[in-house]
Amino acid sequence: ELPPSEFMQVADSTWLVLSVVSNGREAPGCQATGVTKIARSVIAPLAEHHVSVLMLSTYQTDFILVRERDLPVVIHTLAGEFDIYKEEGGECVAVTSDDVSNGFLKPKPSASPMLHPVQSPQTRFCVLTVAPDTLPAIATMLIDVLFYAHSPPWDAATGSQDLDSITFFSFSLIEGYISIVMDAETQKRFPSDLLLTSSTGELWRMVRIGGQPLGFDECGIVAQIAEPLAAADISAYYISTFNFDHALVPEEGIAEVIQLLQQRQESG
């Protein structure tokens, strides 16, 4: 419904949403959550079959967006590990590999995915949710943060942003469930009794992937982060955006995360 505009850039692909509500045959003792929980069963297999994904973690669950034209490859890749359903008229209908075998092409082997640089600003983040009926009470504040908050510092000498700190605010409304990511300083502007978080109230640090906009044709970007963190049983909250990918990890584990990713970069 949005009118065409020179100010709005739209990716040329149509994407479908995969909602992962099972962990396949993953060992029940695995404690990882977020993207690392599905790293071995979903993220890595799709990367191996050269499927580009957009990852969106929310307070409630995780979603993977895949291009519509890649759906046959996705189903063939995941059918051995998961029961797959499609939504038709509000009902879930089972899908089998036979349903999409027409036109399926086995992917050709290719070189290993590129390992992108990662950056870790010092900013501390909160992962929150809010009850939909209390949303009007913070609507004005949300608008102010979304559209009028200051941009991160700009270094005139290098022509780039100062990544010691980063301005990042994510708001998603999916089937009535609200999920918000904001930095700890911005959280202080909101009424504390309306924003809900985990009982521990943990803070998160960010790893941003990509020294330049990544595009949508490359695969293996999410796997670059998810696989080593899954091997170390470290939880992560992952958000793909139009230009970059962002992984949030518990603050106390950021040093180990950076070390793991640097080791992978060097070995790659």
XYZ file of N, CA and C in Angstrom:
804
model
N 0.813 -1.209 0.000
C 0.000 0.000 0.000
C 0.851 1.266 0.000
N 2.166 1.111 0.217
C 3.032 2.292 0.236
C 3.235 2.802 -1.188
N 3.094 4.102 -1.413
C 3.261 4.642 -2.770
C 4.716 4.573 -3.207
N 4.966 4.409 -4.523
C 6.339 4.424 -5.023
C 7.007 5.744 -4.663
N 8.286 5.672 -4.306
C 8.979 6.872 -3.877
C 10.468 6.728 -4.134
N 11.113 7.829 -4.489
C 12.562 7.818 -4.681
C 13.306 7.644 -3.366
N 12.582 7.803 -2.239
C 13.218 7.715 -0.929
C 13.154 6.298 -0.352
N 12.458 5.397 -1.020
C 12.291 4.046 -0.487
C 12.921 3.032 -1.434
N 13.844 2.238 -0.908
C 14.505 1.212 -1.701
C 13.914 -0.148 -1.348
N 13.540 -0.917 -2.361
C 12.874 -2.202 -2.150
C 13.689 -3.308 -2.813
N 13.990 -4.366 -2.048
C 14.683 -5.514 -2.629
C 13.784 -6.164 -3.670
N 14.390 -6.712 -4.722
C 13.590 -7.212 -5.840
C 12.986 -8.588 -5.595
N 13.367 -9.248 -4.517
C 12.857 -10.598 -4.257
C 11.623 -10.557 -3.369
N 10.756 -11.571 -3.532
C 9.652 -11.780 -2.599
C 10.082 -12.861 -1.614
N 9.844 -12.608 -0.320
C 10.329 -13.494 0.732
C 9.172 -14.182 1.452
N 9.427 -15.386 1.904
C 8.466 -16.144 2.703
C 9.040 -16.341 4.102
N 8.158 -16.471 5.076
C 8.582 -16.586 6.471
C 8.536 -18.043 6.922
N 9.646 -18.517 7.478
C 9.681 -19.817 8.140
C 9.657 -19.566 9.642
N 8.681 -20.107 10.309
C 8.606 -20.027 11.765
C 9.024 -21.386 12.317
N 10.146 -21.413 13.027
C 10.689 -22.677 13.532
C 10.099 -22.938 14.910
N 9.207 -23.916 14.997
C 8.546 -24.219 16.265
C 8.991 -25.557 16.832
N 10.036 -26.139 16.236
C 10.587 -27.386 16.736
C 12.082 -27.316 16.548
N 12.808 -28.124 17.316
C 14.258 -28.135 17.150
C 14.743 -29.428 16.520
N 13.848 -30.046 15.744
C 14.252 -31.233 15.008
C 14.810 -32.313 15.903
N 15.956 -32.868 15.520
C 16.582 -33.946 16.282
C 17.741 -33.450 17.129
N 17.766 -32.158 17.394
C 18.837 -31.601 18.237
C 18.815 -32.267 19.619
N 19.974 -32.448 20.188
C 20.069 -33.074 21.507
C 19.262 -32.287 22.527
N 18.398 -32.947 23.323
C 17.535 -32.228 24.256
C 18.295 -31.472 25.333
N 19.550 -31.801 25.570
C 20.295 -31.125 26.612
C 20.879 -29.787 26.193
N 20.732 -29.432 24.899
C 21.310 -28.194 24.414
C 20.658 -26.995 25.094
N 21.488 -26.087 25.634
C 20.963 -24.953 26.383
C 20.934 -23.667 25.572
N 21.502 -23.677 24.363
C 21.542 -22.455 23.573
C 20.129 -22.020 23.205
N 19.952 -20.706 23.059
C 18.661 -20.173 22.631
C 18.890 -19.195 21.496
N 17.781 -18.770 20.878
C 17.892 -17.855 19.762
C 18.446 -18.550 18.534
N 19.202 -17.790 17.736
C 19.691 -18.319 16.465
C 20.599 -19.522 16.660
N 21.334 -19.586 17.782
C 22.239 -20.712 17.976
C 21.487 -22.020 18.230
N 20.245 -21.928 18.672
C 19.458 -23.131 18.928
C 19.132 -23.863 17.628
N 19.047 -23.112 16.530
C 18.712 -23.730 15.245
C 19.889 -23.664 14.273
N 21.079 -23.395 14.789
C 22.247 -23.239 13.927
C 22.569 -24.524 13.170
N 22.594 -25.652 13.897
C 22.993 -26.916 13.264
C 21.883 -27.510 12.406
N 20.637 -27.303 12.832
C 19.533 -27.978 12.145
C 18.920 -27.171 11.013
N 19.084 -25.850 11.025
C 18.454 -25.010 10.001
C 19.463 -24.099 9.311
N 20.171 -23.285 10.085
C 21.039 -22.267 9.508
C 22.160 -22.889 8.673
N 22.905 -23.835 9.252
C 24.035 -24.439 8.543
C 23.598 -25.208 7.296
N 22.555 -26.072 7.363
C 22.141 -26.780 6.151
C 21.715 -25.848 5.019
N 21.004 -24.763 5.332
C 20.592 -23.823 4.283
C 21.802 -23.132 3.667
N 22.789 -22.786 4.496
C 24.005 -22.164 3.973
C 24.748 -23.125 3.053
N 24.816 -24.404 3.451
C 25.498 -25.407 2.630
C 24.818 -25.588 1.274
N 23.507 -25.345 1.224
C 22.765 -25.458 -0.033
C 22.579 -24.110 -0.702
N 23.382 -23.128 -0.264
C 23.468 -21.823 -0.931
C 22.142 -21.082 -0.942
N 21.423 -21.170 0.184
C 20.169 -20.430 0.342
C 20.453 -19.186 1.186
N 20.153 -18.019 0.630
C 20.314 -16.774 1.366
C 19.116 -16.575 2.280
N 19.365 -16.165 3.527
C 18.285 -15.992 4.501
C 18.378 -14.622 5.157
N 17.230 -14.151 5.633
C 17.165 -13.007 6.541
C 16.670 -13.544 7.869
N 17.366 -13.239 8.940
C 17.044 -13.778 10.255
C 16.449 -12.689 11.134
N 15.353 -13.006 11.801
C 14.726 -12.049 12.709
C 14.365 -12.748 14.014
N 15.128 -12.449 15.058
C 14.778 -12.927 16.392
C 13.797 -11.946 17.016
N 12.839 -12.455 17.760
C 11.930 -11.615 18.524
C 11.954 -12.079 19.977
N 11.264 -11.351 20.839
C 11.215 -11.711 22.253
C 10.608 -13.100 22.435
N 9.676 -13.469 21.524
C 8.936 -14.712 21.694
C 9.544 -15.888 20.932
N 10.064 -15.632 19.730
C 10.528 -16.749 18.905
C 11.489 -16.238 17.847
N 11.832 -17.098 16.878
C 12.742 -16.733 15.792
C 12.088 -17.018 14.447
N 12.347 -16.129 13.496
C 11.805 -16.277 12.153
C 12.949 -16.226 11.147
N 12.816 -17.042 10.109
C 13.778 -17.030 9.009
C 13.014 -16.690 7.738
N 13.483 -15.684 7.007
C 12.876 -15.333 5.734
C 13.738 -15.892 4.615
N 13.098 -16.578 3.677
C 13.795 -17.127 2.508
C 13.101 -16.625 1.256
N 13.851 -16.508 0.194
C 13.249 -16.049 -1.053
C 12.294 -17.106 -1.592
N 11.198 -16.639 -2.130
C 10.162 -17.550 -2.601
C 10.697 -18.527 -3.636
N 11.592 -18.062 -4.482
C 12.116 -18.952 -5.521
C 13.015 -20.060 -4.947
N 13.494 -19.881 -3.704
C 14.343 -20.891 -3.070
C 13.545 -21.922 -2.272
N 12.226 -21.776 -2.222
C 11.428 -22.651 -1.367
C 11.625 -24.137 -1.670
N 11.671 -24.586 -2.954
C 11.909 -26.017 -3.193
C 13.209 -26.512 -2.572
N 14.278 -25.723 -2.673
C 15.553 -26.122 -2.087
C 15.441 -26.175 -0.566
N 14.747 -25.186 0.018
C 14.575 -25.135 1.469
C 13.861 -26.388 1.968
N 12.781 -26.757 1.306
C 11.996 -27.914 1.759
C 12.790 -29.201 1.603
N 13.481 -29.370 0.480
C 14.305 -30.562 0.296
C 15.414 -30.635 1.339
N 15.948 -29.487 1.716
C 17.048 -29.449 2.672
C 16.599 -29.786 4.080
N 15.421 -29.302 4.467
C 14.976 -29.408 5.856
C 14.005 -30.552 6.119
N 13.477 -31.170 5.054
C 12.429 -32.184 5.247
C 12.911 -33.390 6.043
N 14.202 -33.704 5.977
C 14.699 -34.845 6.729
C 14.814 -34.584 8.219
N 14.796 -33.314 8.613
C 14.992 -32.944 10.011
C 13.715 -32.421 10.665
N 12.793 -31.905 9.843
C 11.605 -31.237 10.374
C 10.336 -31.724 9.682
N 9.225 -31.610 10.394
C 7.909 -31.680 9.760
C 7.594 -30.269 9.269
N 7.271 -30.137 7.996
C 7.080 -28.824 7.393
C 5.616 -28.631 7.023
N 5.082 -27.471 7.369
C 3.693 -27.138 7.098
C 3.602 -25.797 6.388
N 2.581 -25.655 5.576
C 2.280 -24.356 4.984
C 0.891 -23.939 5.450
N 0.670 -22.638 5.475
C -0.607 -22.119 5.950
C -1.523 -21.868 4.764
N -2.680 -22.468 4.810
C -3.678 -22.286 3.758
C -5.015 -21.991 4.408
N -5.537 -20.795 4.160
C -6.821 -20.418 4.732
C -6.845 -20.478 6.247
N -5.717 -20.155 6.867
C -5.641 -20.170 8.316
C -5.375 -21.535 8.907
N -5.268 -22.568 8.070
C -5.002 -23.924 8.541
C -3.593 -24.355 8.144
N -2.968 -25.181 8.977
C -1.648 -25.719 8.670
C -1.790 -27.029 7.907
N -1.180 -27.085 6.734
C -1.247 -28.262 5.877
C 0.157 -28.819 5.696
N 0.301 -30.136 5.890
C 1.617 -30.757 5.781
C 2.155 -30.649 4.359
N 3.462 -30.411 4.248
C 4.144 -30.323 2.965
C 5.198 -31.423 2.920
N 5.307 -32.095 1.792
C 6.346 -33.098 1.613
C 7.251 -32.665 0.476
N 8.402 -33.297 0.389
C 9.336 -32.965 -0.685
C 8.726 -33.223 -2.044
N 7.857 -34.224 -2.129
C 7.235 -34.543 -3.421
C 6.393 -33.387 -3.938
N 5.853 -32.582 -3.016
C 4.998 -31.467 -3.437
C 5.764 -30.406 -4.207
N 7.065 -30.332 -4.021
C 7.848 -29.261 -4.641
C 8.992 -29.817 -5.492
N 8.911 -31.104 -5.852
C 10.012 -31.708 -6.590
C 10.108 -31.164 -8.014
N 8.997 -30.697 -8.572
C 9.012 -30.179 -9.932
C 9.883 -28.920 -10.001
N 10.906 -28.979 -10.833
C 11.761 -27.814 -10.988
C 12.890 -27.736 -9.977
N 12.987 -28.688 -9.068
C 14.057 -28.640 -8.072
C 15.388 -28.980 -8.723
N 16.372 -28.132 -8.488
C 17.703 -28.362 -9.018
C 18.669 -28.546 -7.860
N 19.450 -29.590 -7.901
C 20.443 -29.811 -6.868
C 21.494 -28.717 -6.957
N 21.771 -28.019 -5.872
C 22.724 -26.908 -5.940
C 24.123 -27.390 -6.311
N 24.808 -26.572 -7.082
C 26.166 -26.909 -7.477
C 27.143 -26.544 -6.370
N 28.187 -27.348 -6.199
C 29.195 -26.994 -5.193
C 29.824 -25.652 -5.531
N 30.141 -24.889 -4.500
C 30.775 -23.591 -4.727
C 31.824 -23.370 -3.654
N 32.559 -22.278 -3.811
C 33.596 -21.956 -2.845
C 32.978 -21.679 -1.477
N 33.785 -21.792 -0.440
C 33.308 -21.516 0.911
C 32.822 -20.072 1.005
N 31.775 -19.821 1.812
C 31.262 -18.452 1.948
C 32.331 -17.506 2.483
N 32.238 -16.244 2.062
C 33.156 -15.225 2.550
C 32.920 -14.983 4.039
N 34.001 -14.785 4.784
C 33.890 -14.429 6.190
C 33.995 -12.911 6.312
N 32.926 -12.286 6.755
C 32.879 -10.832 6.829
C 33.483 -10.332 8.132
N 34.003 -9.114 8.130
C 34.507 -8.534 9.381
C 33.368 -8.292 10.359
N 33.696 -8.340 11.631
C 32.703 -8.065 12.669
C 33.207 -6.926 13.544
N 32.265 -6.149 14.068
C 32.576 -5.036 14.958
C 31.720 -5.182 16.202
N 32.254 -4.747 17.335
C 31.501 -4.844 18.580
C 31.537 -3.506 19.308
N 30.503 -2.680 19.132
C 30.452 -1.403 19.861
C 30.277 -1.637 21.348
N 30.568 -0.612 22.132
C 30.497 -0.719 23.587
C 29.075 -0.600 24.129
N 28.134 -0.225 23.272
C 26.756 -0.005 23.706
C 26.168 -1.265 24.338
N 25.397 -1.099 25.408
C 24.700 -2.215 26.074
C 23.219 -2.131 25.718
N 22.642 -3.285 25.391
C 21.274 -3.318 24.889
C 20.345 -4.126 25.794
N 19.047 -3.827 25.680
C 18.002 -4.555 26.390
C 17.078 -5.195 25.354
N 16.615 -6.402 25.647
C 15.619 -7.083 24.829
C 14.319 -7.117 25.626
N 13.265 -6.522 25.083
C 12.053 -6.257 25.855
C 10.804 -6.609 25.071
N 9.701 -6.691 25.787
C 8.391 -6.795 25.169
C 7.435 -5.902 25.957
N 6.266 -5.649 25.378
C 5.267 -4.824 26.044
C 3.899 -5.400 25.701
N 2.986 -5.368 26.660
C 1.629 -5.860 26.407
C 0.945 -4.947 25.392
N 0.279 -5.508 24.369
C -0.338 -4.673 23.334
C -1.297 -3.626 23.881
N -2.027 -3.938 24.974
C -3.000 -2.977 25.480
C -2.348 -1.785 26.178
N -1.052 -1.890 26.491
C -0.354 -0.752 27.096
C 0.471 0.024 26.072
N 0.463 -0.423 24.825
C 1.246 0.248 23.793
C 0.901 1.731 23.645
N -0.395 2.133 23.685
C -0.702 3.569 23.545
C -0.001 4.448 24.584
N 0.290 3.890 25.756
C 0.916 4.684 26.808
C 2.351 5.085 26.462
N 2.995 4.339 25.563
C 4.377 4.672 25.197
C 4.497 5.038 23.722
N 3.359 5.201 23.034
C 3.381 5.448 21.590
C 4.155 6.719 21.243
N 3.926 7.803 21.986
C 4.618 9.061 21.701
C 6.124 8.907 21.860
N 6.534 8.198 22.902
C 7.956 7.969 23.125
C 8.556 7.105 22.016
N 7.818 6.091 21.568
C 8.292 5.249 20.480
C 8.518 6.065 19.210
N 7.570 6.932 18.880
C 7.696 7.771 17.684
C 8.927 8.665 17.793
N 9.136 9.223 18.967
C 10.290 10.102 19.173
C 11.599 9.338 18.967
N 11.680 8.139 19.523
C 12.906 7.351 19.400
C 13.110 6.880 17.965
N 12.028 6.445 17.314
C 12.128 5.907 15.960
C 12.529 6.956 14.935
N 11.975 8.149 15.053
C 12.122 9.123 13.970
C 12.941 10.357 14.320
N 13.154 10.617 15.608
C 13.809 11.866 15.960
C 15.060 11.688 16.818
N 15.410 10.453 17.135
C 16.604 10.218 17.943
C 17.844 10.613 17.148
N 18.894 11.008 17.861
C 20.114 11.446 17.198
C 20.839 10.248 16.583
N 21.507 10.509 15.468
C 22.328 9.489 14.824
C 23.622 9.323 15.595
N 24.307 8.188 15.404
C 25.591 7.983 16.089
C 26.622 8.995 15.613
N 27.650 9.242 16.414
C 28.669 10.237 16.058
C 29.300 9.941 14.702
N 29.587 10.993 13.945
C 30.202 10.848 12.629
C 31.619 11.389 12.673
N 32.566 10.593 12.258
C 33.965 10.997 12.266
C 34.280 11.676 10.937
N 34.459 12.991 10.960
C 34.699 13.740 9.731
C 36.026 13.353 9.083
N 36.998 12.958 9.890
C 38.322 12.630 9.364
C 38.299 11.370 8.504
N 37.550 10.362 8.970
C 37.501 9.086 8.238
C 36.268 8.957 7.367
N 35.281 9.831 7.576
C 34.047 9.738 6.794
C 33.197 8.555 7.184
N 33.304 8.107 8.419
C 32.551 6.938 8.871
C 31.981 7.196 10.258
N 31.089 6.309 10.664
C 30.492 6.435 11.978
C 31.445 5.927 13.059
N 31.352 6.544 14.227
C 32.123 6.103 15.387
C 31.431 4.893 15.991
N 32.049 3.704 15.842
C 31.397 2.475 16.272
C 31.768 2.076 17.696
N 32.394 3.005 18.454
C 32.523 2.727 19.880
C 31.131 2.642 20.503
N 30.192 3.387 19.930
C 28.793 3.295 20.329
C 27.961 3.257 19.060
N 26.752 2.744 19.152
C 25.911 2.612 17.969
C 24.462 2.883 18.356
N 23.762 3.609 17.508
C 22.340 3.826 17.719
C 21.578 2.704 17.031
N 20.869 1.907 17.799
C 20.139 0.765 17.234
C 18.839 0.613 18.003
N 17.738 0.637 17.291
C 16.425 0.466 17.909
C 15.589 -0.400 16.982
N 15.084 -1.503 17.495
C 14.291 -2.425 16.683
C 12.928 -2.621 17.324
N 11.876 -2.446 16.535
C 10.503 -2.654 17.005
C 9.810 -3.577 16.020
N 9.278 -4.689 16.500
C 8.534 -5.604 15.630
C 7.187 -5.931 16.253
N 6.181 -5.990 15.401
C 4.829 -6.361 15.813
C 4.398 -7.512 14.914
N 4.395 -8.721 15.462
C 4.125 -9.928 14.687
C 2.992 -10.693 15.350
N 1.853 -10.775 14.644
C 0.676 -11.487 15.137
C 0.307 -11.027 16.546
N 0.412 -9.725 16.788
C 0.009 -9.171 18.074
C 1.076 -9.165 19.131
N 2.203 -9.830 18.865
C 3.293 -9.872 19.850
C 4.317 -8.794 19.520
N 4.684 -8.010 20.525
C 5.600 -6.894 20.343
C 6.966 -7.249 20.904
N 8.007 -6.910 20.154
C 9.379 -7.159 20.586
C 10.189 -5.901 20.323
N 10.994 -5.490 21.295
C 11.763 -4.258 21.192
C 13.203 -4.515 21.617
N 14.139 -3.969 20.859
C 15.547 -3.934 21.252
C 15.956 -2.475 21.313
N 16.503 -2.050 22.427
C 16.981 -0.679 22.567
C 18.195 -0.652 23.485
N 18.978 0.422 23.384
C 20.135 0.523 24.263
C 19.683 0.883 25.676
N 20.538 0.602 26.642
C 20.171 0.754 28.053
C 19.850 2.205 28.404
N 20.506 3.175 27.750
C 20.226 4.578 28.033
C 18.852 4.977 27.525
N 18.482 4.498 26.350
C 17.154 4.805 25.805
C 16.059 4.188 26.661
N 16.310 3.010 27.221
C 15.306 2.359 28.059
C 14.900 3.244 29.242
N 15.835 4.042 29.751
C 15.544 4.898 30.908
C 14.478 5.940 30.597
N 14.221 6.206 29.316
C 13.225 7.204 28.940
C 11.806 6.647 29.010
N 11.668 5.330 29.110
C 10.353 4.690 29.098
C 9.913 4.347 30.517
N 8.603 4.296 30.762
C 8.102 3.856 32.076
C 8.548 2.423 32.358
N 9.250 2.213 33.448
C 9.824 0.895 33.743
C 8.761 -0.163 34.002
N 7.570 0.243 34.420
C 6.552 -0.742 34.766
C 5.811 -1.277 33.537
N 6.075 -0.729 32.342
C 5.374 -1.174 31.145
C 6.231 -2.077 30.258
N 7.541 -1.991 30.395
C 8.434 -2.797 29.575
C 8.812 -4.070 30.325
N 8.631 -5.211 29.685
C 8.880 -6.504 30.316
C 10.134 -7.130 29.725
N 10.955 -7.716 30.570
C 12.146 -8.417 30.118
C 12.302 -9.686 30.954
N 13.402 -10.398 30.771
C 13.605 -11.633 31.528
C 13.750 -11.313 33.006
N 13.543 -12.311 33.839
C 13.597 -12.111 35.290
C 14.973 -11.656 35.757
N 16.017 -11.995 34.978
C 17.371 -11.594 35.354
C 17.694 -10.179 34.891
N 16.878 -9.658 33.971
C 17.123 -8.313 33.469
C 18.476 -8.171 32.808
N 18.934 -9.219 32.124
C 20.281 -9.210 31.563
C 20.430 -8.169 30.459
N 21.666 -7.692 30.301
C 22.005 -6.767 29.234
C 22.786 -7.517 28.163
N 22.738 -6.981 26.943
C 23.319 -7.642 25.786
C 24.325 -6.721 25.110
N 25.327 -7.317 24.475
C 26.268 -6.585 23.636
C 26.076 -7.047 22.199
N 26.454 -6.187 21.269
C 26.187 -6.455 19.856
C 27.463 -6.772 19.084
N 27.304 -7.688 18.148
C 28.324 -7.912 17.124
C 27.676 -7.568 15.791
N 28.227 -6.589 15.096
C 27.678 -6.209 13.789
C 28.525 -6.815 12.690
N 27.866 -7.437 11.712
C 28.566 -8.180 10.666
C 28.557 -7.365 9.378
N 29.745 -7.221 8.785
C 29.848 -6.572 7.496
C 30.464 -5.189 7.577
N 31.535 -4.965 6.809
C 32.141 -3.653 6.759
C 31.447 -2.740 5.771
N 30.544 -3.316 4.964
C 29.761 -2.555 4.001
C 28.458 -3.310 3.790
N 27.433 -2.653 3.210
C 26.154 -3.356 3.016
C 26.329 -4.704 2.351
N 25.610 -5.715 2.868
C 25.855 -7.102 2.483
C 25.104 -7.540 1.230
N 23.937 -6.934 0.964
C 23.137 -7.415 -0.148
C 22.344 -8.647 0.242
N 21.643 -9.236 -0.733
C 20.738 -10.346 -0.421
C 21.075 -11.639 -1.165
N 22.109 -11.634 -1.978
C 22.411 -12.819 -2.771
C 23.422 -13.740 -2.105
N 24.125 -13.253 -1.121
C 25.156 -14.062 -0.480
C 24.541 -14.963 0.581
N 25.103 -16.146 0.753
C 24.621 -17.065 1.787
C 25.744 -17.321 2.789
N 25.367 -17.791 3.972
C 26.350 -18.172 4.981
C 26.706 -17.080 5.966
N 26.070 -15.899 5.869
C 26.398 -14.802 6.783
C 25.911 -15.130 8.199
N 24.669 -15.588 8.308
C 24.140 -15.957 9.623
C 24.927 -17.130 10.199
N 25.267 -18.092 9.340
C 26.024 -19.256 9.793
C 27.393 -18.864 10.325
N 28.007 -17.811 9.753
C 29.317 -17.355 10.213
C 29.307 -17.046 11.701
N 28.190 -16.513 12.181
C 28.060 -16.179 13.595
C 27.468 -17.342 14.389
N 26.413 -17.941 13.844
C 25.639 -18.920 14.609
C 26.401 -20.199 14.898
N 27.168 -20.691 13.932
C 27.836 -21.987 14.122
C 28.876 -21.967 15.249
N 29.814 -21.012 15.266
C 30.781 -21.033 16.377
C 30.139 -20.763 17.734
N 29.083 -19.940 17.772
C 28.411 -19.689 19.046
C 27.634 -20.919 19.506
N 27.035 -21.641 18.560
C 26.320 -22.868 18.919
C 27.292 -23.903 19.467
N 28.482 -23.995 18.874
C 29.481 -24.957 19.346
C 29.921 -24.646 20.768
N 29.894 -23.340 21.125
C 30.279 -22.927 22.478
C 29.076 -22.803 23.405
N 27.883 -23.153 22.909
C 26.646 -23.111 23.695
C 26.367 -21.703 24.225
N 26.543 -20.708 23.360
C 26.293 -19.311 23.711
C 25.020 -18.846 23.004
N 24.099 -18.283 23.773
C 22.848 -17.801 23.205
C 23.098 -16.549 22.363
N 22.250 -16.327 21.372
C 22.351 -15.116 20.552
C 20.976 -14.736 20.037
N 20.784 -13.452 19.912
C 19.549 -12.846 19.408
C 19.954 -12.150 18.120
N 19.362 -12.518 16.980
C 19.898 -12.125 15.676
C 18.878 -11.311 14.896
N 19.339 -10.193 14.314
C 18.466 -9.351 13.506
C 19.176 -8.993 12.205
N 18.657 -9.471 11.079
C 19.127 -9.032 9.773
C 18.417 -7.734 9.410
N 19.150 -6.799 8.807
C 18.540 -5.568 8.330
C 18.893 -5.384 6.858
N 18.406 -4.295 6.269
C 18.621 -4.071 4.843
C 20.107 -3.979 4.519
N 20.908 -3.420 5.437
C 22.321 -3.178 5.147
C 23.283 -4.092 5.882
N 22.979 -4.422 7.139
C 23.922 -5.190 7.942
C 23.177 -6.258 8.741
N 23.941 -7.185 9.330
C 23.388 -8.166 10.258
C 23.901 -7.854 11.658
N 23.070 -8.176 12.658
C 23.415 -7.846 14.040
C 23.105 -9.044 14.931
N 24.071 -9.447 15.737
C 23.875 -10.517 16.714
C 24.066 -9.936 18.106
N 23.089 -10.157 18.963
C 23.185 -9.730 20.358
C 23.517 -10.946 21.217
N 24.502 -10.805 22.075
C 24.896 -11.898 22.961
C 24.921 -11.361 24.386
N 24.737 -12.226 25.401
C 24.783 -11.761 26.793
C 26.080 -11.017 27.077
N 25.967 -9.908 27.810
C 27.107 -9.020 28.035
C 28.307 -9.754 28.621
N 28.059 -10.671 29.539
C 29.184 -11.333 30.203
C 29.945 -12.269 29.266
N 29.375 -12.584 28.101
C 30.046 -13.502 27.188
C 30.681 -12.840 25.984
N 30.701 -11.489 25.921
C 31.157 -10.810 24.715
C 32.630 -11.073 24.414
N 33.480 -11.155 25.434
C 34.908 -11.385 25.201
C 35.134 -12.743 24.539
N 34.438 -13.777 25.023
C 34.575 -15.110 24.441
C 34.051 -15.121 23.009
N 32.941 -14.407 22.771
C 32.364 -14.352 21.421
C 33.341 -13.720 20.442
N 33.923 -12.592 20.799
C 34.878 -11.921 19.914
C 36.073 -12.823 19.631
N 36.543 -13.526 20.658
C 37.673 -14.436 20.471
C 37.312 -15.557 19.501
N 36.125 -16.149 19.658
C 35.692 -17.223 18.774
C 35.594 -16.761 17.323
N 35.029 -15.575 17.125
C 34.835 -15.076 15.765
C 36.166 -14.662 15.138
N 37.072 -14.129 15.930
C 38.402 -13.791 15.411
C 39.154 -15.048 14.998
N 39.037 -16.115 15.797
C 39.691 -17.377 15.451
C 39.145 -17.924 14.138
N 37.818 -17.812 13.972
C 37.222 -18.309 12.717
C 37.682 -17.465 11.533
N 37.778 -16.150 11.745
C 38.233 -15.258 10.684
C 39.656 -15.603 10.272
N 40.522 -15.832 11.256
C 41.919 -16.149 10.959
C 42.052 -17.500 10.274
N 41.281 -18.490 10.747
C 41.364 -19.814 10.129
C 40.767 -19.807 8.732
N 39.795 -18.895 8.494
C 39.190 -18.813 7.164
C 40.111 -18.187 6.145
